[in-house]
PDB file of C-alpha atoms in Angstrom:
ATOM      1  CA  UNK A   5      80.075  81.056 122.449  1.00  0.00           C
ATOM      2  CA  UNK A   6      82.872  81.105 124.976  1.00  0.00           C
ATOM      3  CA  UNK A   7      86.380  80.385 123.787  1.00  0.00           C
ATOM      4  CA  UNK A   8      89.398  79.468 125.903  1.00  0.00           C
ATOM      5  CA  UNK A   9      92.793  79.691 124.239  1.00  0.00           C
ATOM      6  CA  UNK A  10      95.890  78.076 125.698  1.00  0.00           C
ATOM      7  CA  UNK A  11      99.317  76.722 124.749  1.00  0.00           C
ATOM      8  CA  UNK A  12     101.354  79.871 124.310  1.00  0.00           C
ATOM      9  CA  UNK A  13     104.862  80.257 125.665  1.00  0.00           C
ATOM     10  CA  UNK A  14     108.457  81.105 124.979  1.00  0.00           C
ATOM     11  CA  UNK A  15     110.332  79.158 122.346  1.00  0.00           C
ATOM     12  CA  UNK A  16     113.531  79.529 120.371  1.00  0.00           C
ATOM     13  CA  UNK A  17     113.490  80.275 116.671  1.00  0.00           C
ATOM     14  CA  UNK A  18     112.941  77.045 114.723  1.00  0.00           C
ATOM     15  CA  UNK A  19     110.935  75.502 117.523  1.00  0.00           C
ATOM     16  CA  UNK A  20     107.326  74.489 117.736  1.00  0.00           C
ATOM     17  CA  UNK A  21     104.229  75.218 119.787  1.00  0.00           C
ATOM     18  CA  UNK A  22     100.679  73.959 119.691  1.00  0.00           C
ATOM     19  CA  UNK A  23      97.816  76.272 120.608  1.00  0.00           C
ATOM     20  CA  UNK A  24      94.434  74.997 121.656  1.00  0.00           C
ATOM     21  CA  UNK A  25      91.034  76.741 121.590  1.00  0.00           C
ATOM     22  CA  UNK A  26      88.211  75.090 123.441  1.00  0.00           C
ATOM     23  CA  UNK A  27      84.721  76.274 122.545  1.00  0.00           C
ATOM     24  CA  UNK A  28      81.656  76.021 124.767  1.00  0.00           C
ATOM     25  CA  UNK A  29      79.623  75.031 121.768  1.00  0.00           C
ATOM     26  CA  UNK A  30      79.853  74.896 118.002  1.00  0.00           C
ATOM     27  CA  UNK A  31      77.642  75.691 115.061  1.00  0.00           C
ATOM     28  CA  UNK A  32      78.221  73.843 111.814  1.00  0.00           C
ATOM     29  CA  UNK A  33      77.987  77.036 109.725  1.00  0.00           C
ATOM     30  CA  UNK A  34      80.637  78.729 111.765  1.00  0.00           C
ATOM     31  CA  UNK A  35      84.309  78.927 111.108  1.00  0.00           C
ATOM     32  CA  UNK A  36      87.011  78.983 113.735  1.00  0.00           C
ATOM     33  CA  UNK A  37      89.965  81.264 113.186  1.00  0.00           C
ATOM     34  CA  UNK A  38      93.271  82.181 114.718  1.00  0.00           C
ATOM     35  CA  UNK A  39      94.477  85.752 114.671  1.00  0.00           C
ATOM     36  CA  UNK A  40      97.539  87.376 116.128  1.00  0.00           C
ATOM     37  CA  UNK A  41      98.493  90.875 117.247  1.00  0.00           C
ATOM     38  CA  UNK A  42     102.028  92.063 117.769  1.00  0.00           C
ATOM     39  CA  UNK A  43     102.769  95.191 119.811  1.00  0.00           C
ATOM     40  CA  UNK A  44     101.957  98.312 117.837  1.00  0.00           C
ATOM     41  CA  UNK A  45     100.420  96.371 114.990  1.00  0.00           C
ATOM     42  CA  UNK A  46      96.900  95.540 113.882  1.00  0.00           C
ATOM     43  CA  UNK A  47      95.347  92.178 114.553  1.00  0.00           C
ATOM     44  CA  UNK A  48      95.969  89.913 111.583  1.00  0.00           C
ATOM     45  CA  UNK A  49      94.525  86.697 110.247  1.00  0.00           C
ATOM     46  CA  UNK A  50      96.569  83.546 110.701  1.00  0.00           C
ATOM     47  CA  UNK A  51      94.426  80.509 109.874  1.00  0.00           C
ATOM     48  CA  UNK A  52      90.836  79.282 109.793  1.00  0.00           C
ATOM     49  CA  UNK A  53      88.852  76.086 109.541  1.00  0.00           C
ATOM     50  CA  UNK A  54      85.204  75.231 109.287  1.00  0.00           C
ATOM     51  CA  UNK A  55      83.585  73.111 111.979  1.00  0.00           C
ATOM     52  CA  UNK A  56      82.292  70.944 109.147  1.00  0.00           C
ATOM     53  CA  UNK A  57      84.327  69.925 106.141  1.00  0.00           C
ATOM     54  CA  UNK A  58      88.040  69.684 105.300  1.00  0.00           C
ATOM     55  CA  UNK A  59      88.756  73.201 104.081  1.00  0.00           C
ATOM     56  CA  UNK A  60      91.445  75.188 105.821  1.00  0.00           C
ATOM     57  CA  UNK A  61      92.756  78.672 105.178  1.00  0.00           C
ATOM     58  CA  UNK A  62      96.120  80.259 105.914  1.00  0.00           C
ATOM     59  CA  UNK A  63      97.839  83.577 105.704  1.00  0.00           C
ATOM     60  CA  UNK A  64     100.732  83.542 103.265  1.00  0.00           C
ATOM     61  CA  UNK A  65     103.153  84.262 106.088  1.00  0.00           C
ATOM     62  CA  UNK A  66     102.426  80.973 107.837  1.00  0.00           C
ATOM     63  CA  UNK A  67     101.668  78.584 104.946  1.00  0.00           C
ATOM     64  CA  UNK A  68     103.780  75.472 105.161  1.00  0.00           C
ATOM     65  CA  UNK A  69     104.703  76.134 108.810  1.00  0.00           C
ATOM     66  CA  UNK A  70     101.371  76.280 110.643  1.00  0.00           C
ATOM     67  CA  UNK A  71      98.581  73.725 110.583  1.00  0.00           C
ATOM     68  CA  UNK A  72      95.026  74.264 111.879  1.00  0.00           C
ATOM     69  CA  UNK A  73      92.954  71.271 112.851  1.00  0.00           C
ATOM     70  CA  UNK A  74      89.928  70.455 114.920  1.00  0.00           C
ATOM     71  CA  UNK A  75      88.477  67.829 117.208  1.00  0.00           C
ATOM     72  CA  UNK A  76      84.691  68.068 116.938  1.00  0.00           C
ATOM     73  CA  UNK A  77      84.164  65.639 119.799  1.00  0.00           C
ATOM     74  CA  UNK A  78      86.016  68.066 122.101  1.00  0.00           C
ATOM     75  CA  UNK A  79      84.818  71.292 120.438  1.00  0.00           C
ATOM     76  CA  UNK A  80      88.480  72.189 120.199  1.00  0.00           C
ATOM     77  CA  UNK A  81      90.560  73.719 117.460  1.00  0.00           C
ATOM     78  CA  UNK A  82      94.343  73.486 117.356  1.00  0.00           C
ATOM     79  CA  UNK A  83      97.100  75.536 115.732  1.00  0.00           C
ATOM     80  CA  UNK A  84     100.323  73.572 115.305  1.00  0.00           C
ATOM     81  CA  UNK A  85     103.150  76.053 114.757  1.00  0.00           C
ATOM     82  CA  UNK A  86     106.448  74.759 113.435  1.00  0.00           C
ATOM     83  CA  UNK A  87     109.624  76.507 112.292  1.00  0.00           C
ATOM     84  CA  UNK A  88     108.726  79.463 114.399  1.00  0.00           C
ATOM     85  CA  UNK A  89     110.397  82.792 113.651  1.00  0.00           C
ATOM     86  CA  UNK A  90     110.903  85.869 115.860  1.00  0.00           C
ATOM     87  CA  UNK A  91     108.325  87.699 113.682  1.00  0.00           C
ATOM     88  CA  UNK A  92     105.697  85.173 114.830  1.00  0.00           C
ATOM     89  CA  UNK A  93     105.842  86.779 118.276  1.00  0.00           C
ATOM     90  CA  UNK A  94     102.390  88.059 119.185  1.00  0.00           C
ATOM     91  CA  UNK A  95      99.304  87.477 121.234  1.00  0.00           C
ATOM     92  CA  UNK A  96      97.317  84.778 119.497  1.00  0.00           C
ATOM     93  CA  UNK A  97      93.528  84.851 119.613  1.00  0.00           C
ATOM     94  CA  UNK A  98      90.966  82.314 118.549  1.00  0.00           C
ATOM     95  CA  UNK A  99      87.577  83.424 117.310  1.00  0.00           C
ATOM     96  CA  UNK A 100      84.397  82.085 115.759  1.00  0.00           C
ATOM     97  CA  UNK A 101      81.780  83.478 113.407  1.00  0.00           C
ATOM     98  CA  UNK A 102      80.293  83.339 109.915  1.00  0.00           C
ATOM     99  CA  UNK A 103      81.238  85.199 106.744  1.00  0.00           C
ATOM    100  CA  UNK A 104      84.722  85.744 105.396  1.00  0.00           C
ATOM    101  CA  UNK A 105      87.599  83.832 106.915  1.00  0.00           C
ATOM    102  CA  UNK A 106      90.114  86.634 107.247  1.00  0.00           C
ATOM    103  CA  UNK A 107      88.194  89.721 108.348  1.00  0.00           C
ATOM    104  CA  UNK A 108      88.157  90.350 112.045  1.00  0.00           C
ATOM    105  CA  UNK A 109      84.746  91.956 111.743  1.00  0.00           C
ATOM    106  CA  UNK A 110      83.196  88.683 110.588  1.00  0.00           C
ATOM    107  CA  UNK A 111      84.070  86.979 113.861  1.00  0.00           C
ATOM    108  CA  UNK A 112      81.593  87.402 116.721  1.00  0.00           C
ATOM    109  CA  UNK A 113      83.205  85.696 119.683  1.00  0.00           C
ATOM    110  CA  UNK A 114      86.823  85.895 120.780  1.00  0.00           C
ATOM    111  CA  UNK A 115      89.004  84.075 123.234  1.00  0.00           C
ATOM    112  CA  UNK A 116      91.230  85.885 125.718  1.00  0.00           C
ATOM    113  CA  UNK A 117      94.488  85.468 123.810  1.00  0.00           C
ATOM    114  CA  UNK A 118      97.660  83.535 124.549  1.00  0.00           C
ATOM    115  CA  UNK A 119     101.197  85.005 124.301  1.00  0.00           C
ATOM    116  CA  UNK A 120     103.661  83.451 121.917  1.00  0.00           C
ATOM    117  CA  UNK A 121     107.239  84.694 122.100  1.00  0.00           C
ATOM    118  CA  UNK A 122     109.937  83.424 119.746  1.00  0.00           C
ATOM    119  CA  UNK A 123     113.492  84.287 120.628  1.00  0.00           C
ATOM    120  CA  UNK A 124     116.240  84.581 118.051  1.00  0.00           C
TER     121      UNK A 124
END
């Protein structure tokens, strides 16, 4: 599966961005996840959604501010990020796989990443 992430950019604290991840195909058993990696830090889970069903998953640090959604007709997953904080600054990656929703090792295919920078 090939993934193309887009939508990153520079925004002031309190602002919003919407990331998109277009997949070349989708498998109903798979989940789609967003991760992020800040300089000098490990890659961390942000949010995930199954291609089939309503369930979504979020890291505690983004609950209430970020919303993950999907458009099955377009094989695209979105991450709407509101009330952004400087600590949200990172490269954001989308990924797909089966298994747990938050472990990077359970994701098989990764997009190229998109930079999100939040200024204070």
